[in-house]
Amino acid sequence: MTRAATLLDGWLHATSTLTAVRVPPPGRVDRAVAGTAMVLAPLAALPLGAAAAVVVLLAGLVDLPPLATSYVVLLALALGTRAFHWDGLADTADGLTASYSPERSLEVMRTGPVGPAGVVAVVLLSGLQAAGLTAVVRHEHGWWAVGLLVCASRAALAVCCVRGVPAARADGLGTTHIGAVPVVGAVATLLAAAVAVALAGHALGAAVPALVGLLVMVAAVGALLVRCVRRLGGITGDVLGAAVELSFAVLVLASATT
């Protein structure tokens, strides 16, 4: 398989998995394609970033209050991902609080309905995202910043799937992806995210707080990975979704301080 074919299939796989955008199916999905998809996740999220930016622009034209604008942005992102990441966040929270048994926790994550911990996690994290977005969208160029931060938050996927991170089970949607990203690929994705975050911060008046937010994002995702590996023996596809939503919350909150 040529490198060009792997890149194309990786982009198609990332777009079809991480967004509701309809694209042709990839020619194949193996470890190389799955790892490439995680590296290209911020690029695949461009339609989501564009949708969020358009929402902010239109909300400004009709003088929608910033808080309402923030929740419409979150609604657009949920629709644009089929609430895929929110489901992962809820399942991860339920699994980590369900039992001290890794087997029982993984079973809850796989089959259980959303429990109290999942509901609390979704409510609190969406509230934090909305709080951060409320401050960001007040800026003249807030629409541009929001779009960039949406894309940058997807860099968390390359971090979660870097080589050395174990999978908690041998089956499941995330198994092919976990551990499939070379270290150089994860670093490249983070560097691209740093550029996006710096541009977002510049649009809001200061790049440094936004870049600090990226560092905090990596630390937060790292802490989540450590916790899941210790409790579950590895991570699952649900943890990937949780990492995306956690990362977006951290980035918008950091950018809100500019």
Coordinates of C-alpha atoms in Angstrom, one line a residue:
M1 CA 0.0 0.0 0.0
T2 CA 1.5 3.3 -1.0
R3 CA 1.9 6.2 1.4
A4 CA -0.5 8.3 -0.6
A5 CA -3.1 5.6 -0.4
T6 CA -2.6 5.3 3.3
L7 CA -3.0 9.1 3.8
L8 CA -6.2 9.1 1.7
D9 CA -7.7 6.1 3.5
G10 CA -6.6 7.6 6.8
W11 CA -8.4 10.9 6.1
L12 CA -11.5 9.0 4.8
H13 CA -11.5 6.9 7.9
A14 CA -11.1 9.8 10.3
T15 CA -13.8 11.9 8.6
S16 CA -16.3 9.1 8.5
T17 CA -15.6 8.0 12.1
L18 CA -15.2 11.3 13.8
T19 CA -17.8 13.4 12.0
A20 CA -21.2 13.0 10.4
V21 CA -19.8 14.1 7.0
R22 CA -20.5 11.5 4.3
V23 CA -17.4 10.4 2.5
P24 CA -16.6 7.3 0.5
P25 CA -15.4 4.4 2.6
P26 CA -11.7 3.8 2.9
G27 CA -10.2 1.1 0.7
R28 CA -8.9 -0.6 3.8
V29 CA -8.6 -0.1 7.5
D30 CA -5.5 -1.6 9.1
R31 CA -3.1 -0.4 11.8
A32 CA -1.3 1.9 9.5
V33 CA -4.5 3.5 8.2
A34 CA -6.0 3.7 11.8
G35 CA -2.8 5.4 13.1
T36 CA -2.9 7.8 10.1
A37 CA -6.5 8.6 10.9
M38 CA -5.7 9.6 14.4
V39 CA -2.8 11.8 13.2
L40 CA -5.2 13.5 10.7
A41 CA -8.0 13.9 13.2
P42 CA -7.6 17.7 13.5
L43 CA -7.8 18.0 9.7
A44 CA -10.8 15.7 9.5
A45 CA -12.5 18.0 12.1
L46 CA -12.3 21.0 9.8
P47 CA -16.0 20.7 8.8
L48 CA -16.9 20.7 12.5
G49 CA -14.7 23.8 13.1
A50 CA -16.2 25.5 10.1
A51 CA -19.7 24.7 11.4
A52 CA -18.9 26.1 14.8
A53 CA -17.4 29.3 13.3
V54 CA -20.5 29.8 11.2
V55 CA -22.8 29.4 14.2
V56 CA -20.8 32.1 16.0
L57 CA -21.0 34.5 13.0
L58 CA -24.7 34.0 12.5
A59 CA -25.4 34.4 16.2
G60 CA -23.5 37.7 16.1
L61 CA -25.7 38.9 13.3
V62 CA -28.9 38.3 15.2
D63 CA -27.5 39.5 18.5
L64 CA -27.9 36.1 20.2
P65 CA -26.6 36.3 23.8
P66 CA -23.1 34.7 24.2
L67 CA -24.3 32.0 26.6
A68 CA -27.0 30.9 24.1
T69 CA -24.4 31.1 21.3
S70 CA -22.2 28.8 23.2
Y71 CA -24.9 26.1 23.7
V72 CA -25.8 26.3 20.0
V73 CA -22.2 25.7 19.1
L74 CA -22.2 22.7 21.4
L75 CA -25.4 21.5 19.8
A76 CA -23.9 21.9 16.3
L77 CA -20.8 19.9 17.4
A78 CA -22.9 17.2 19.0
L79 CA -25.0 16.8 15.8
G80 CA -21.8 16.9 13.7
T81 CA -20.3 14.0 15.6
R82 CA -23.6 12.1 16.3
A83 CA -22.7 12.8 20.0
F84 CA -20.1 10.1 19.5
H85 CA -17.6 11.7 21.9
W86 CA -20.2 12.5 24.6
D87 CA -21.2 8.9 24.6
G88 CA -17.6 7.9 25.2
L89 CA -17.2 10.4 28.0
A90 CA -20.4 9.1 29.7
D91 CA -19.3 5.4 29.3
T92 CA -15.8 6.2 30.6
A93 CA -17.1 8.0 33.7
D94 CA -19.5 5.1 34.4
G95 CA -16.8 2.5 33.9
L96 CA -14.2 4.2 36.2
T97 CA -16.8 4.5 39.0
A98 CA -18.7 1.2 38.5
S99 CA -16.4 -1.3 40.2
Y100 CA -12.9 -2.0 41.3
S101 CA -13.0 -5.0 39.0
P102 CA -11.5 -4.1 35.5
E103 CA -13.7 -6.8 33.9
R104 CA -16.9 -5.4 35.5
S105 CA -15.9 -1.8 34.6
L106 CA -15.3 -2.8 30.9
E107 CA -18.6 -4.6 30.8
V108 CA -20.4 -1.5 32.1
M109 CA -18.7 0.6 29.4
R110 CA -19.7 -1.8 26.7
T111 CA -23.3 -2.5 27.5
G112 CA -24.6 -0.5 30.4
P113 CA -27.0 2.5 30.1
V114 CA -25.8 5.9 31.1
G115 CA -25.4 6.0 34.9
P116 CA -25.2 8.8 37.5
A117 CA -21.4 9.3 37.0
G118 CA -21.9 9.5 33.2
V119 CA -24.7 12.1 33.5
V120 CA -22.6 14.2 36.0
A121 CA -19.6 14.1 33.7
V122 CA -21.5 15.2 30.6
V123 CA -23.4 17.9 32.5
L124 CA -20.3 19.3 34.2
L125 CA -18.0 19.1 31.2
S126 CA -20.5 20.6 28.8
G127 CA -21.1 23.4 31.3
L128 CA -17.4 24.1 31.5
Q129 CA -17.2 24.2 27.7
A130 CA -20.1 26.5 27.5
A131 CA -18.6 28.8 30.2
G132 CA -15.3 29.0 28.2
L133 CA -17.1 29.5 24.9
T134 CA -19.2 32.3 26.4
A135 CA -16.1 34.4 27.0
V136 CA -14.5 33.5 23.6
V137 CA -17.5 34.3 21.4
R138 CA -17.6 37.9 22.9
H139 CA -14.5 38.7 21.0
E140 CA -14.7 40.2 17.5
H141 CA -12.7 37.3 16.1
G142 CA -14.2 34.7 18.4
W143 CA -15.7 32.8 15.5
W144 CA -12.2 32.2 14.1
A145 CA -10.8 31.1 17.4
V146 CA -13.7 28.7 18.1
G147 CA -13.2 27.0 14.8
L148 CA -9.5 26.5 15.4
L149 CA -9.9 25.3 18.9
V150 CA -12.4 22.6 17.7
C151 CA -9.8 21.2 15.3
A152 CA -6.9 21.5 17.8
S153 CA -8.8 19.6 20.5
R154 CA -8.8 16.5 18.2
A155 CA -5.0 16.3 18.6
A156 CA -5.8 14.5 21.8
L157 CA -6.6 11.4 19.7
A158 CA -3.0 11.1 18.5
V159 CA -1.8 11.4 22.1
C160 CA -4.1 8.7 23.3
C161 CA -3.2 6.3 20.4
V162 CA 0.6 6.8 20.6
R163 CA 2.7 3.6 20.6
G164 CA 3.0 2.2 24.1
V165 CA -0.5 2.9 25.2
P166 CA -2.2 -0.5 25.7
A167 CA -5.7 -1.4 24.7
A168 CA -8.0 -2.6 27.6
R169 CA -9.5 -5.4 25.5
A170 CA -8.8 -7.3 22.3
D171 CA -12.0 -6.2 20.5
G172 CA -14.0 -3.0 20.1
L173 CA -13.9 0.0 17.8
G174 CA -10.8 1.6 19.3
T175 CA -8.6 -1.5 19.4
T176 CA -7.2 -1.1 15.9
H177 CA -6.3 2.6 16.7
I178 CA -4.8 2.3 20.2
G179 CA -1.1 2.2 20.0
A180 CA -1.0 2.7 16.3
V181 CA 0.4 6.2 16.2
P182 CA 4.2 6.6 15.9
V183 CA 5.7 9.0 18.4
V184 CA 6.8 11.3 15.6
G185 CA 3.2 11.3 14.3
A186 CA 1.8 12.4 17.7
V187 CA 4.5 15.1 18.0
A188 CA 3.7 16.4 14.5
T189 CA 0.0 16.5 15.4
L190 CA 0.7 18.4 18.6
L191 CA 2.9 20.9 16.7
A192 CA 0.1 21.5 14.2
A193 CA -2.3 21.9 17.1
A194 CA 0.1 24.4 18.7
V195 CA 0.0 26.5 15.5
A196 CA -3.8 26.4 15.5
V197 CA -4.0 27.3 19.2
A198 CA -1.5 30.2 18.8
L199 CA -3.6 31.6 16.0
A200 CA -6.7 31.3 18.0
G201 CA -5.1 33.0 20.9
H202 CA -3.8 35.8 18.6
A203 CA -7.3 36.3 17.3
L204 CA -8.4 36.8 20.9
G205 CA -5.6 39.1 21.8
A206 CA -2.9 36.9 23.4
A207 CA -1.4 33.6 22.3
V208 CA 0.3 32.6 25.5
P209 CA -2.7 31.7 27.6
A210 CA -4.0 29.5 24.7
L211 CA -0.7 27.8 24.4
V212 CA -0.5 27.2 28.1
G213 CA -4.0 25.6 27.7
L214 CA -2.5 23.2 25.1
L215 CA 0.1 22.1 27.7
V216 CA -2.6 21.7 30.3
M217 CA -4.6 19.7 27.7
V218 CA -1.8 17.3 27.2
A219 CA -1.3 16.9 30.9
A220 CA -5.0 16.3 31.4
V221 CA -5.2 13.7 28.7
G222 CA -2.1 12.1 30.1
A223 CA -3.7 11.9 33.6
L224 CA -6.8 10.3 32.0
L225 CA -4.7 7.7 30.3
V226 CA -2.7 6.8 33.4
R227 CA -6.0 6.5 35.4
C228 CA -7.6 4.2 32.8
V229 CA -4.5 2.1 32.3
R230 CA -4.2 1.5 36.1
R231 CA -8.0 0.8 36.5
L232 CA -8.8 -1.0 33.3
G233 CA -5.4 -2.3 32.1
G234 CA -5.6 0.0 29.1
I235 CA -7.9 2.3 27.2
T236 CA -10.9 1.8 25.0
G237 CA -12.6 3.7 22.2
D238 CA -14.8 5.4 24.8
V239 CA -11.7 6.9 26.4
L240 CA -10.8 8.5 23.1
G241 CA -14.2 10.3 23.1
A242 CA -13.7 11.4 26.7
A243 CA -10.3 12.8 25.8
V244 CA -11.7 14.9 23.0
E245 CA -14.4 16.5 25.1
L246 CA -11.9 17.1 28.0
S247 CA -9.4 18.6 25.6
F248 CA -12.0 21.0 24.1
A249 CA -13.0 22.1 27.6
V250 CA -9.4 22.8 28.6
L251 CA -8.7 24.8 25.5
V252 CA -11.7 27.0 25.5
L253 CA -11.3 27.7 29.2
A254 CA -7.7 28.7 28.8
S255 CA -8.6 30.9 25.8
A256 CA -11.3 32.5 27.8
T257 CA -8.6 34.1 30.0
T258 CA -7.2 36.2 27.1

